[in-house]
């Protein structure tokens, strides 16, 4: 079985500062990794995904994430945040083989301060 | 449709009543997923459909919960004899292929009073 740990439940950051949201996963098999964002009163929207290939993945809204297999991490980064980035961010994992549904972390609430 | 549609968006029900939550996935998406989101708990997997069959019902929290999908399209999640602990946001997602990730609906916020 897979599991995801998002190390920070809340991250406050000033506007235009860089941010990193941490995600670690546990799995005995190869995995796909995803980051989703949830704005208030909305569903989840896919930010980016790692399936294979380059370990640095670029997504929408200027976000990127790096897959580190040895550290079983998939941290999300943005060099300069905006007020509009205030939202809940979820890391998710699924095994490469089979049809196991995505397993999500508990989320990190990013609050961007003006 | 253009996105995953869920109805109702909000539902307040009395304890003990039955409720039905509807999900209309993106046309052509063969996989459909139900998750429950409680405050501070992240997303809890409930059930997954591939076509009309449900190969994974492992997440349904009790036998009061059931779901069906007809015509490979619309799905209904039914909660019988609702309890206060059922209060949550119920999210539906559909997928054409796991590699593309899921497309989520906006959810149904269920409040049991």
CSV table of C-alpha atoms in Angstrom, one decimal:
chain,number,residue,atom,x,y,z
A,1,UNK,CA,0.0,0.0,0.0
A,2,UNK,CA,1.0,3.6,-0.6
A,3,UNK,CA,1.0,6.5,1.9
A,4,UNK,CA,1.7,10.2,1.6
A,5,UNK,CA,3.0,12.6,4.3
A,6,UNK,CA,2.7,16.3,3.9
A,7,UNK,CA,5.0,17.6,6.6
A,8,UNK,CA,3.5,21.0,7.0
A,9,UNK,CA,-0.2,21.5,7.6
A,10,UNK,CA,0.1,25.3,7.2
A,11,UNK,CA,2.7,27.5,5.5
A,12,UNK,CA,2.5,31.3,5.7
A,13,UNK,CA,4.7,33.2,3.3
A,14,UNK,CA,5.0,36.8,2.2
A,15,UNK,CA,4.0,37.8,-1.3
A,16,UNK,CA,6.9,37.5,-3.9
A,17,UNK,CA,8.8,35.2,-1.5
A,18,UNK,CA,9.8,31.7,-2.6
A,19,UNK,CA,7.9,28.7,-1.1
A,20,UNK,CA,8.5,25.0,-0.8
A,21,UNK,CA,5.7,22.6,0.2
A,22,UNK,CA,7.0,19.2,1.3
A,23,UNK,CA,5.7,15.8,0.4
A,24,UNK,CA,7.1,12.4,1.2
A,25,UNK,CA,5.7,9.1,0.2
A,26,UNK,CA,6.0,5.4,1.1
A,27,UNK,CA,5.7,2.6,-1.4
A,28,UNK,CA,7.3,-0.7,-2.2
A,29,UNK,CA,6.7,-0.3,-5.9
A,30,UNK,CA,7.2,2.3,-8.5
A,31,UNK,CA,4.8,5.2,-8.3
A,32,UNK,CA,3.2,8.1,-10.2
A,33,UNK,CA,3.1,11.4,-8.2
A,34,UNK,CA,0.8,14.3,-8.4
A,35,UNK,CA,0.2,17.7,-6.9
A,36,UNK,CA,-3.3,19.2,-6.8
A,37,UNK,CA,-4.5,22.6,-5.7
A,38,UNK,CA,-7.9,23.4,-4.1
A,39,UNK,CA,-9.2,27.0,-4.0
A,40,UNK,CA,-11.9,27.9,-1.5
A,41,UNK,CA,-15.3,26.2,-2.3
A,42,UNK,CA,-13.9,24.5,-5.4
A,43,UNK,CA,-12.8,21.0,-6.3
A,44,UNK,CA,-9.2,19.9,-6.8
A,45,UNK,CA,-7.3,21.0,-9.9
A,46,UNK,CA,-4.2,19.2,-11.2
A,47,UNK,CA,-1.0,21.3,-10.8
A,48,UNK,CA,1.6,18.9,-12.1
A,49,UNK,CA,2.5,15.2,-12.3
A,50,UNK,CA,5.5,12.9,-12.5
A,51,UNK,CA,5.1,9.8,-14.5
A,52,UNK,CA,8.6,9.1,-15.8
A,53,UNK,CA,11.7,10.8,-17.3
A,54,UNK,CA,13.0,14.1,-16.1
A,55,UNK,CA,12.8,14.3,-12.3
A,56,UNK,CA,12.0,18.1,-12.5
A,57,UNK,CA,8.4,18.6,-13.5
A,58,UNK,CA,6.9,22.0,-14.4
A,59,UNK,CA,3.3,22.7,-13.9
A,60,UNK,CA,0.7,25.5,-14.2
A,61,UNK,CA,0.9,28.8,-12.4
A,62,UNK,CA,4.7,28.8,-12.2
A,63,UNK,CA,4.9,25.8,-9.9
A,64,UNK,CA,7.5,23.0,-10.2
A,65,UNK,CA,8.3,19.8,-8.3
A,66,UNK,CA,11.3,17.5,-8.1
A,67,UNK,CA,11.0,13.8,-7.7
A,68,UNK,CA,13.8,12.3,-5.5
A,69,UNK,CA,13.6,8.6,-5.5
A,70,UNK,CA,16.3,8.0,-2.9
A,71,UNK,CA,14.6,10.4,-0.4
A,72,UNK,CA,11.1,9.3,-1.5
A,73,UNK,CA,10.1,13.0,-1.8
A,74,UNK,CA,8.2,15.1,-4.3
A,75,UNK,CA,8.4,18.7,-3.0
A,76,UNK,CA,6.6,21.5,-4.6
A,77,UNK,CA,8.2,24.9,-5.2
A,78,UNK,CA,7.5,28.3,-6.6
A,79,UNK,CA,10.2,31.0,-6.8
A,80,UNK,CA,7.8,34.0,-6.2
A,81,UNK,CA,4.2,33.6,-4.8
A,82,UNK,CA,1.2,35.8,-5.4
A,83,UNK,CA,-1.8,36.4,-3.2
A,84,UNK,CA,-3.8,34.3,-5.7
A,85,UNK,CA,-1.7,31.2,-4.7
A,86,UNK,CA,-3.5,31.1,-1.4
A,87,UNK,CA,-5.1,27.7,-1.4
A,88,UNK,CA,-4.9,24.1,-0.1
A,89,UNK,CA,-2.3,21.9,-1.8
A,90,UNK,CA,-2.5,18.1,-1.9
A,91,UNK,CA,0.2,15.6,-2.8
A,92,UNK,CA,-1.0,12.3,-4.2
A,93,UNK,CA,0.5,8.9,-5.2
A,94,UNK,CA,-0.5,5.9,-7.1
A,95,UNK,CA,1.4,2.7,-8.2
A,96,UNK,CA,2.5,2.5,-11.8
A,97,UNK,CA,0.9,-0.9,-12.2
A,98,UNK,CA,-2.7,-1.7,-11.5
A,99,UNK,CA,-5.7,0.5,-11.0
A,100,UNK,CA,-5.3,1.5,-7.4
A,101,UNK,CA,-7.0,4.9,-6.8
A,102,UNK,CA,-4.9,7.9,-5.9
A,103,UNK,CA,-3.9,8.2,-2.2
A,104,UNK,CA,-3.8,11.7,-1.0
A,105,UNK,CA,-1.9,13.5,1.8
A,106,UNK,CA,-3.8,15.6,4.3
A,107,UNK,CA,-2.9,18.8,2.5
A,108,UNK,CA,-0.9,22.0,3.2
A,109,UNK,CA,-2.7,25.3,3.5
A,110,UNK,CA,-0.6,28.0,1.8
A,111,UNK,CA,-1.4,31.5,3.0
A,112,UNK,CA,0.2,34.3,1.1
A,113,UNK,CA,0.5,37.5,3.1
A,114,UNK,CA,0.6,41.0,1.4
B,1,UNK,CA,-19.8,18.0,-20.5
B,2,UNK,CA,-16.9,20.3,-20.1
B,3,UNK,CA,-16.3,19.3,-16.5
B,4,UNK,CA,-17.4,17.0,-13.7
B,5,UNK,CA,-20.7,18.1,-12.4
B,6,UNK,CA,-22.0,17.3,-8.9
B,7,UNK,CA,-25.4,17.9,-7.4
B,8,UNK,CA,-26.6,19.2,-5.1
B,9,UNK,CA,-23.8,21.6,-4.2
B,10,UNK,CA,-25.1,21.8,-0.7
B,11,UNK,CA,-27.3,19.5,1.3
B,12,UNK,CA,-28.6,19.8,4.8
B,13,UNK,CA,-30.4,16.8,6.1
B,14,UNK,CA,-31.8,15.6,9.4
B,15,UNK,CA,-30.1,12.7,11.2
B,16,UNK,CA,-31.6,9.4,10.2
B,17,UNK,CA,-32.7,10.5,6.7
B,18,UNK,CA,-31.4,9.0,3.4
B,19,UNK,CA,-29.5,11.2,0.9
B,20,UNK,CA,-28.4,10.8,-2.7
B,21,UNK,CA,-25.5,12.6,-4.2
B,22,UNK,CA,-25.1,12.7,-7.9
B,23,UNK,CA,-22.0,12.9,-10.1
B,24,UNK,CA,-22.0,13.5,-13.9
B,25,UNK,CA,-18.5,12.8,-15.2
B,26,UNK,CA,-16.7,14.1,-18.3
B,27,UNK,CA,-18.0,12.3,-21.4
B,28,UNK,CA,-15.8,9.4,-22.4
B,29,UNK,CA,-14.1,9.1,-19.0
B,30,UNK,CA,-14.4,5.4,-18.1
B,31,UNK,CA,-13.1,5.7,-14.5
B,32,UNK,CA,-15.1,7.4,-11.8
B,33,UNK,CA,-14.0,8.0,-8.1
B,34,UNK,CA,-15.7,9.1,-5.0
B,35,UNK,CA,-13.8,10.7,-2.1
B,36,UNK,CA,-14.8,12.3,1.2
B,37,UNK,CA,-13.1,15.4,2.5
B,38,UNK,CA,-13.4,16.2,6.2
B,39,UNK,CA,-11.9,19.2,7.9
B,40,UNK,CA,-8.2,18.5,8.5
B,41,UNK,CA,-8.4,15.0,7.3
B,42,UNK,CA,-7.5,15.2,3.6
B,43,UNK,CA,-9.2,13.1,1.1
B,44,UNK,CA,-10.6,9.7,2.1
B,45,UNK,CA,-11.2,7.3,-0.8
B,46,UNK,CA,-14.7,5.8,-0.9
B,47,UNK,CA,-15.3,3.8,-4.1
B,48,UNK,CA,-14.0,3.5,-7.7
B,49,UNK,CA,-15.9,2.5,-10.9
B,50,UNK,CA,-14.4,1.3,-14.1
B,51,UNK,CA,-17.3,1.4,-16.5
B,52,UNK,CA,-20.3,0.3,-14.5
B,53,UNK,CA,-18.5,-2.1,-12.3
B,54,UNK,CA,-16.9,-1.2,-8.9
B,55,UNK,CA,-13.7,-3.2,-8.6
B,56,UNK,CA,-12.8,-1.4,-5.4
B,57,UNK,CA,-15.3,-0.7,-2.7
B,58,UNK,CA,-12.8,-0.9,0.1
B,59,UNK,CA,-13.2,2.7,1.3
B,60,UNK,CA,-16.9,2.7,2.0
B,61,UNK,CA,-17.1,3.4,5.7
B,62,UNK,CA,-20.1,1.3,6.6
B,63,UNK,CA,-23.0,-0.6,5.0
B,64,UNK,CA,-25.1,2.6,5.1
B,65,UNK,CA,-23.0,3.7,2.1
B,66,UNK,CA,-23.6,2.5,-1.4
B,67,UNK,CA,-23.0,3.7,-4.9
B,68,UNK,CA,-23.9,2.8,-8.4
B,69,UNK,CA,-23.1,3.9,-11.9
B,70,UNK,CA,-25.3,3.4,-14.9
B,71,UNK,CA,-24.5,3.5,-18.6
B,72,UNK,CA,-20.9,4.1,-17.9
B,73,UNK,CA,-21.8,7.7,-17.0
B,74,UNK,CA,-23.7,9.1,-14.1
B,75,UNK,CA,-23.0,7.8,-10.6
B,76,UNK,CA,-25.1,8.1,-7.4
B,77,UNK,CA,-23.7,7.8,-3.9
B,78,UNK,CA,-26.4,7.0,-1.4
B,79,UNK,CA,-26.1,7.3,2.4
B,80,UNK,CA,-28.8,5.7,4.4
B,81,UNK,CA,-29.8,6.7,7.9
B,82,UNK,CA,-27.4,9.6,7.9
B,83,UNK,CA,-25.3,10.3,11.1
B,84,UNK,CA,-23.6,13.5,12.1
B,85,UNK,CA,-20.2,12.0,11.4
B,86,UNK,CA,-21.3,11.8,7.7
B,87,UNK,CA,-21.1,15.6,7.5
B,88,UNK,CA,-18.3,16.3,5.0
B,89,UNK,CA,-17.6,17.4,1.4
B,90,UNK,CA,-18.1,14.5,-1.0
B,91,UNK,CA,-16.0,14.9,-4.1
B,92,UNK,CA,-16.3,13.0,-7.4
B,93,UNK,CA,-13.6,12.7,-10.0
B,94,UNK,CA,-13.4,11.1,-13.4
B,95,UNK,CA,-10.4,10.0,-15.5
B,96,UNK,CA,-9.8,8.9,-19.1
B,97,UNK,CA,-6.5,7.3,-18.2
B,98,UNK,CA,-4.7,7.2,-14.9
B,99,UNK,CA,-1.7,8.9,-16.5
B,100,UNK,CA,-3.7,12.0,-17.1
B,101,UNK,CA,-4.7,12.4,-13.5
B,102,UNK,CA,-8.2,13.0,-12.3
B,103,UNK,CA,-10.7,15.8,-13.0
B,104,UNK,CA,-12.6,16.7,-9.9
B,105,UNK,CA,-16.1,18.2,-9.5
B,106,UNK,CA,-16.8,21.0,-7.0
B,107,UNK,CA,-18.2,18.6,-4.5
B,108,UNK,CA,-21.4,18.3,-2.4
B,109,UNK,CA,-21.2,19.7,1.1
B,110,UNK,CA,-23.3,17.5,3.3
B,111,UNK,CA,-24.5,18.7,6.7
B,112,UNK,CA,-26.3,16.3,9.0
B,113,UNK,CA,-28.2,18.1,11.8
